[in-house]
Amino acid sequence: MHVPDGFLDAPTSIGTGVVAAVAVGIALKGA
C-alpha cells in the first residue's frame, strides 16, 4: 500500500505518536 507523499509529515507523526503513547498508557494502567 502506497502512502501519499507528505502524508506522514511532522504534525501527523507527532499526533500519531501522542495517540499511541496514550493508548499504551491506558493499556498499562488497565493491566
PDB file of N, CA and C in Angstrom:
ATOM      1  N   MET A   1       0.853  -1.188   0.000  1.00  0.00           N
ATOM      2  CA  MET A   1       0.000   0.000   0.000  1.00  0.00           C
ATOM      3  C   MET A   1       0.889   1.239   0.000  1.00  0.00           C
ATOM      4  N   HIS A   2       0.562   2.179  -0.890  1.00  0.00           N
ATOM      5  CA  HIS A   2       1.399   3.363  -1.018  1.00  0.00           C
ATOM      6  C   HIS A   2       0.860   4.489  -0.149  1.00  0.00           C
ATOM      7  N   VAL A   3       1.762   5.101   0.610  1.00  0.00           N
ATOM      8  CA  VAL A   3       1.386   6.265   1.414  1.00  0.00           C
ATOM      9  C   VAL A   3       1.655   7.511   0.586  1.00  0.00           C
ATOM     10  N   PRO A   4       0.668   8.391   0.429  1.00  0.00           N
ATOM     11  CA  PRO A   4       0.863   9.596  -0.376  1.00  0.00           C
ATOM     12  C   PRO A   4       2.006  10.446   0.159  1.00  0.00           C
ATOM     13  N   ASP A   5       2.746  11.081  -0.747  1.00  0.00           N
ATOM     14  CA  ASP A   5       3.864  11.922  -0.329  1.00  0.00           C
ATOM     15  C   ASP A   5       3.360  13.048   0.563  1.00  0.00           C
ATOM     16  N   GLY A   6       4.039  13.266   1.667  1.00  0.00           N
ATOM     17  CA  GLY A   6       3.661  14.342   2.566  1.00  0.00           C
ATOM     18  C   GLY A   6       2.584  13.935   3.555  1.00  0.00           C
ATOM     19  N   PHE A   7       2.108  12.694   3.471  1.00  0.00           N
ATOM     20  CA  PHE A   7       1.048  12.256   4.385  1.00  0.00           C
ATOM     21  C   PHE A   7       1.597  12.131   5.808  1.00  0.00           C
ATOM     22  N   LEU A   8       2.796  11.549   5.913  1.00  0.00           N
ATOM     23  CA  LEU A   8       3.397  11.376   7.234  1.00  0.00           C
ATOM     24  C   LEU A   8       4.346  12.533   7.521  1.00  0.00           C
ATOM     25  N   ASP A   9       3.792  13.750   7.487  1.00  0.00           N
ATOM     26  CA  ASP A   9       4.619  14.904   7.804  1.00  0.00           C
ATOM     27  C   ASP A   9       4.753  15.021   9.319  1.00  0.00           C
ATOM     28  N   ALA A  10       5.474  16.015   9.775  1.00  0.00           N
ATOM     29  CA  ALA A  10       5.772  16.136  11.204  1.00  0.00           C
ATOM     30  C   ALA A  10       4.517  16.171  12.077  1.00  0.00           C
ATOM     31  N   PRO A  11       3.546  17.044  11.799  1.00  0.00           N
ATOM     32  CA  PRO A  11       2.363  17.088  12.675  1.00  0.00           C
ATOM     33  C   PRO A  11       1.626  15.759  12.739  1.00  0.00           C
ATOM     34  N   THR A  12       1.529  15.071  11.614  1.00  0.00           N
ATOM     35  CA  THR A  12       0.841  13.781  11.599  1.00  0.00           C
ATOM     36  C   THR A  12       1.612  12.765  12.443  1.00  0.00           C
ATOM     37  N   SER A  13       2.937  12.757  12.292  1.00  0.00           N
ATOM     38  CA  SER A  13       3.756  11.819  13.052  1.00  0.00           C
ATOM     39  C   SER A  13       3.639  12.090  14.549  1.00  0.00           C
ATOM     40  N   ILE A  14       3.687  13.364  14.915  1.00  0.00           N
ATOM     41  CA  ILE A  14       3.593  13.723  16.332  1.00  0.00           C
ATOM     42  C   ILE A  14       2.219  13.335  16.878  1.00  0.00           C
ATOM     43  N   GLY A  15       1.176  13.648  16.108  1.00  0.00           N
ATOM     44  CA  GLY A  15      -0.174  13.317  16.546  1.00  0.00           C
ATOM     45  C   GLY A  15      -0.347  11.819  16.727  1.00  0.00           C
ATOM     46  N   THR A  16       0.153  11.049  15.764  1.00  0.00           N
ATOM     47  CA  THR A  16       0.047   9.596  15.856  1.00  0.00           C
ATOM     48  C   THR A  16       0.826   9.083  17.065  1.00  0.00           C
ATOM     49  N   GLY A  17       1.994   9.657  17.302  1.00  0.00           N
ATOM     50  CA  GLY A  17       2.816   9.253  18.441  1.00  0.00           C
ATOM     51  C   GLY A  17       2.105   9.512  19.758  1.00  0.00           C
ATOM     52  N   VAL A  18       1.441  10.669  19.859  1.00  0.00           N
ATOM     53  CA  VAL A  18       0.716  11.007  21.088  1.00  0.00           C
ATOM     54  C   VAL A  18      -0.426  10.027  21.311  1.00  0.00           C
ATOM     55  N   VAL A  19      -1.177   9.738  20.254  1.00  0.00           N
ATOM     56  CA  VAL A  19      -2.296   8.799  20.369  1.00  0.00           C
ATOM     57  C   VAL A  19      -1.787   7.427  20.796  1.00  0.00           C
ATOM     58  N   ALA A  20      -0.685   6.985  20.202  1.00  0.00           N
ATOM     59  CA  ALA A  20      -0.124   5.681  20.541  1.00  0.00           C
ATOM     60  C   ALA A  20       0.345   5.670  21.996  1.00  0.00           C
ATOM     61  N   ALA A  21       0.997   6.753  22.428  1.00  0.00           N
ATOM     62  CA  ALA A  21       1.500   6.819  23.800  1.00  0.00           C
ATOM     63  C   ALA A  21       0.344   6.758  24.796  1.00  0.00           C
ATOM     64  N   VAL A  22      -0.737   7.480  24.506  1.00  0.00           N
ATOM     65  CA  VAL A  22      -1.909   7.466  25.387  1.00  0.00           C
ATOM     66  C   VAL A  22      -2.513   6.068  25.432  1.00  0.00           C
ATOM     67  N   ALA A  23      -2.612   5.421  24.274  1.00  0.00           N
ATOM     68  CA  ALA A  23      -3.191   4.079  24.220  1.00  0.00           C
ATOM     69  C   ALA A  23      -2.353   3.108  25.042  1.00  0.00           C
ATOM     70  N   VAL A  24      -1.031   3.206  24.926  1.00  0.00           N
ATOM     71  CA  VAL A  24      -0.145   2.327  25.699  1.00  0.00           C
ATOM     72  C   VAL A  24      -0.299   2.613  27.192  1.00  0.00           C
ATOM     73  N   GLY A  25      -0.389   3.891  27.538  1.00  0.00           N
ATOM     74  CA  GLY A  25      -0.553   4.254  28.944  1.00  0.00           C
ATOM     75  C   GLY A  25      -1.836   3.682  29.526  1.00  0.00           C
ATOM     76  N   ILE A  26      -2.919   3.770  28.772  1.00  0.00           N
ATOM     77  CA  ILE A  26      -4.200   3.220  29.229  1.00  0.00           C
ATOM     78  C   ILE A  26      -4.094   1.701  29.377  1.00  0.00           C
ATOM     79  N   ALA A  27      -3.440   1.063  28.423  1.00  0.00           N
ATOM     80  CA  ALA A  27      -3.301  -0.392  28.470  1.00  0.00           C
ATOM     81  C   ALA A  27      -2.492  -0.811  29.701  1.00  0.00           C
ATOM     82  N   LEU A  28      -1.420  -0.069  29.982  1.00  0.00           N
ATOM     83  CA  LEU A  28      -0.593  -0.413  31.138  1.00  0.00           C
ATOM     84  C   LEU A  28      -1.350  -0.152  32.443  1.00  0.00           C
ATOM     85  N   LYS A  29      -2.122   0.928  32.485  1.00  0.00           N
ATOM     86  CA  LYS A  29      -2.909   1.229  33.689  1.00  0.00           C
ATOM     87  C   LYS A  29      -3.938   0.137  33.938  1.00  0.00           C
ATOM     88  N   GLY A  30      -4.540  -0.354  32.844  1.00  0.00           N
ATOM     89  CA  GLY A  30      -5.583  -1.357  32.982  1.00  0.00           C
ATOM     90  C   GLY A  30      -5.029  -2.744  33.249  1.00  0.00           C
ATOM     91  N   ALA A  31      -3.720  -2.928  33.016  1.00  0.00           N
ATOM     92  CA  ALA A  31      -3.135  -4.256  33.178  1.00  0.00           C
ATOM     93  C   ALA A  31      -3.021  -4.616  34.660  1.00  0.00           C
TER      94      ALA A  31
END
